[in-house]
Short mmCIF file of C-alpha atoms in Angstrom, two decimals:
data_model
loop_
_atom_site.label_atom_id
_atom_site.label_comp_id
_atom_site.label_asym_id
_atom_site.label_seq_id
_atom_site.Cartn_x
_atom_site.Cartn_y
_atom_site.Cartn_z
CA UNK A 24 0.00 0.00 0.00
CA UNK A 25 1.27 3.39 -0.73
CA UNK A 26 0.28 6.21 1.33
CA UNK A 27 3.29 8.39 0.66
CA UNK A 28 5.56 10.07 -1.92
CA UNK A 29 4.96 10.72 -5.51
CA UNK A 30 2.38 8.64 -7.24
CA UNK A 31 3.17 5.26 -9.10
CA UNK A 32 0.09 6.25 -11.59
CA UNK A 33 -2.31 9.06 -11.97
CA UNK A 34 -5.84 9.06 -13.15
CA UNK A 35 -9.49 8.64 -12.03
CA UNK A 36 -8.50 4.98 -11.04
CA UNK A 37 -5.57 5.88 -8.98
CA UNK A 38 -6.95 8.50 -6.95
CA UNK A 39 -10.30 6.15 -6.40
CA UNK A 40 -7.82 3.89 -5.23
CA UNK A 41 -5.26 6.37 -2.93
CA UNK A 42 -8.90 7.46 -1.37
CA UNK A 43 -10.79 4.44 -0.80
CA UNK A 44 -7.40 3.51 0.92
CA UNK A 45 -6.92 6.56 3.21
CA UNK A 46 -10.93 6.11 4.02
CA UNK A 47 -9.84 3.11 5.69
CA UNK A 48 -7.37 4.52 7.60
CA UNK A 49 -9.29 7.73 8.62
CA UNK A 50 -8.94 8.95 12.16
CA UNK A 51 -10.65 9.34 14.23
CA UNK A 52 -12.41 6.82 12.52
CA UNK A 53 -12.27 5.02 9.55
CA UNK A 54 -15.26 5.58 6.94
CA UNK A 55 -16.92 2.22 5.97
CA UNK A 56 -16.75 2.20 2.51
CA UNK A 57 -18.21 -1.77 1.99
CA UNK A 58 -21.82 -2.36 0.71
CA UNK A 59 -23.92 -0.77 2.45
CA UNK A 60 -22.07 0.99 5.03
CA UNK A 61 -22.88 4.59 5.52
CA UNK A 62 -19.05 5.84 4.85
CA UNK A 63 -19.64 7.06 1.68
CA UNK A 64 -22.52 9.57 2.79
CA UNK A 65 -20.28 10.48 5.39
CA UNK A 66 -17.18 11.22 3.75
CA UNK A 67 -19.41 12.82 0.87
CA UNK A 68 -20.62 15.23 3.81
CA UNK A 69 -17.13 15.83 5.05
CA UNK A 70 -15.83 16.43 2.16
CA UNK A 71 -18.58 18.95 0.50
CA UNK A 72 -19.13 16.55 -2.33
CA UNK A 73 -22.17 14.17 -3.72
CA UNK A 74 -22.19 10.95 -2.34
CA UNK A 75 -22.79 10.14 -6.36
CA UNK A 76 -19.78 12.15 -6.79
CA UNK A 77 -18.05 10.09 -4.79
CA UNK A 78 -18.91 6.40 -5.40
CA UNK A 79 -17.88 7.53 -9.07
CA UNK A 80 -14.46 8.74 -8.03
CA UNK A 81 -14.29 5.40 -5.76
CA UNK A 82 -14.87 3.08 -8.47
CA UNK A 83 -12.20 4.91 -10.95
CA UNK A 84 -14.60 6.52 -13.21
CA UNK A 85 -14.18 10.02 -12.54
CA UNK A 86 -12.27 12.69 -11.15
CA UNK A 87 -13.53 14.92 -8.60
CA UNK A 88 -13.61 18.92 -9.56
CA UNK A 89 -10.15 20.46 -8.16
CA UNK A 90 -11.71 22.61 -5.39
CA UNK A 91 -13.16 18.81 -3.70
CA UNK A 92 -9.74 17.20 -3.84
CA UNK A 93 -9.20 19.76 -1.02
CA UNK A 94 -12.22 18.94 0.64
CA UNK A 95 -10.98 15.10 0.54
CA UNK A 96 -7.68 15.93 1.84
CA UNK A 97 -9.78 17.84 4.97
CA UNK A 98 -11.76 15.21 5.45
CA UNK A 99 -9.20 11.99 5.64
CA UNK A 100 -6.52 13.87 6.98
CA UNK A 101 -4.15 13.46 4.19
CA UNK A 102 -2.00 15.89 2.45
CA UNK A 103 -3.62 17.61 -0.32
CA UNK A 104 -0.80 17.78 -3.08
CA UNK A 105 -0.91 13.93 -2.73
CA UNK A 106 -4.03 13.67 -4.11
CA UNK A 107 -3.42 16.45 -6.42
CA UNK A 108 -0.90 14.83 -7.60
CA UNK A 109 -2.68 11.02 -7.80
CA UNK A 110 -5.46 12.95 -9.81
CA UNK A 111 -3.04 14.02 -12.24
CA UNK A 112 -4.08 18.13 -11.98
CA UNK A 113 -0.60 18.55 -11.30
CA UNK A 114 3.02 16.92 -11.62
CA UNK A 115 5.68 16.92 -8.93
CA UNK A 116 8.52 16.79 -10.18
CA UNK A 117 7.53 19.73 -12.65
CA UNK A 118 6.75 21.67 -9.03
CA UNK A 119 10.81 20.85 -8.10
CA UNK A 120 11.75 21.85 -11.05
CA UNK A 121 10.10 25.07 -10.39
CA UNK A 122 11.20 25.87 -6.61
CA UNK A 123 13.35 28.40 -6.97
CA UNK A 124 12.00 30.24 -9.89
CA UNK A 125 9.58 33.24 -9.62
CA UNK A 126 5.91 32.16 -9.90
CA UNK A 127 4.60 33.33 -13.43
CA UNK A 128 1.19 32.24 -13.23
CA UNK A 129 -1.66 30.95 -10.78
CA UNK A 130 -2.63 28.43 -13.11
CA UNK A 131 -0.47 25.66 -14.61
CA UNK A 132 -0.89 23.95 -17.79
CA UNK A 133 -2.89 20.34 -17.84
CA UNK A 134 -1.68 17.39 -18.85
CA UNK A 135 -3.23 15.92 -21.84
CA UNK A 136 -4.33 13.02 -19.58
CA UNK A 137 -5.49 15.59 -17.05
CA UNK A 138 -7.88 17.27 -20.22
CA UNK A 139 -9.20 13.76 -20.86
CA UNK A 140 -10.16 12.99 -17.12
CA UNK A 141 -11.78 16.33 -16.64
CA UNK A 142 -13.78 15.63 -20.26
CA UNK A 143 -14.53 12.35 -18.54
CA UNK A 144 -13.14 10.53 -21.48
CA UNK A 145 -12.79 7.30 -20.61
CA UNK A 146 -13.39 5.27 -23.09
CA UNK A 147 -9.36 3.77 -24.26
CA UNK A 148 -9.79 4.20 -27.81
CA UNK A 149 -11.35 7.59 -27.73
CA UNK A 150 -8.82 8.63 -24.83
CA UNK A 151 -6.19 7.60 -26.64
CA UNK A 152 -6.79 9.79 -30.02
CA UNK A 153 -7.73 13.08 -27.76
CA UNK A 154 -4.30 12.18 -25.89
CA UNK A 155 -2.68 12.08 -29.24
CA UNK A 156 -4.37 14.99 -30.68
CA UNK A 157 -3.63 17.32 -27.67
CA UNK A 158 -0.13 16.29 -27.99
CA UNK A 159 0.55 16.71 -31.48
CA UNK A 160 -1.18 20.36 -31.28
CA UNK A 161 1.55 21.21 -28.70
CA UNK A 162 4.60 19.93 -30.52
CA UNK A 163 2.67 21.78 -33.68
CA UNK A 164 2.70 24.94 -31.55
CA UNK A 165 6.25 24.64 -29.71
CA UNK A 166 8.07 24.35 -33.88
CA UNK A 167 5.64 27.28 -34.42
CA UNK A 168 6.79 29.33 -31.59
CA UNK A 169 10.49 28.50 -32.62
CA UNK A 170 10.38 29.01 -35.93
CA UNK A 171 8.74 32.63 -35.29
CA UNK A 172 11.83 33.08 -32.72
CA UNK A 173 14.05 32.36 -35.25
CA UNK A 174 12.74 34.72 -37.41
CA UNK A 175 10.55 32.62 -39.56
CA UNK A 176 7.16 34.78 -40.57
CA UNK A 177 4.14 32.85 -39.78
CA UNK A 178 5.23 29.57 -38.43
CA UNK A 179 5.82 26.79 -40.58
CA UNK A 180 4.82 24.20 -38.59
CA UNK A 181 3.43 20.84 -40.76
CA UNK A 182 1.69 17.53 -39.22
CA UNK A 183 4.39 15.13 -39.68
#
């Protein structure tokens, strides 16, 4: 079980995972997550979230909005940029990267995966071609935004 450091894997199915495991663990006391249990009302309460919204995230089919992962992190006790980062709405070791450098913006860049969680695209074939997509439009745009640095007019980027 892993309960600390950076994430193995990200995604709707990780953090269902991270969170049905720190449930458990909860303190004062654990939230009964099992059939019929009321845990999931509870922790849905605690956390300021659905208890629809929550059996989703639980079972690895969505993500929660950003603002709940905080709510979560309240409510078991665990340390939000943990399940930030298990969510995939951010990267650690693009936050070390950044430690020492002034902050430029409030809002970082999502992940293409991170795009297709918070479309709810789950579906592998279908997540797999927006995935592709996304990241072909940014290599497009990076050759773009050389080219014009070099001194190209118009950017000359091409699909290759």
């Amino acid at each position: 079980m892993r309960s600390k450091g950076s994430p193995e894997r990200t995604g709707p199915a990780a953090l269902g995972a991270l969170v049905a495991e720190l449930a458990a663990k909860a303190k004062p006391e654990p939230y009964d997550l099992t059939q019929g249990g009321t845990g999931r009302r509870k922790l849905a309460e605690d956390a300021g979230m659905s208890v629809w919204a929550v059996g989703r995230m639980l079972r690895g089919e969505t993500l929660p909005k950003v603002e709940n992962v905080y709510g979560l992190a309240e409510a078991l006790g665990a340390d939000e940029g943990l399940l930030l980062d298990t969510a995939g709405y951010r990267n650690r070791s693009e936050r070390a990267k950044r430690t020492n450098q002034p902050v430029l913006s409030v809002v970082n860049s999502p992940t293409p995966e991170a795009i297709a969680d918070s479309l709810g695209i789950t579906h592998p074939f279908v997540r797999k071609m927006l995935i592709s997509s996304i990241t072909e439009a940014i290599r497009l745009q990076r050759e773009a935004d050389q080219d014009e640095a070099d001194g190209e007019p118009g950017g000359t980027a091409v699909a290759r």
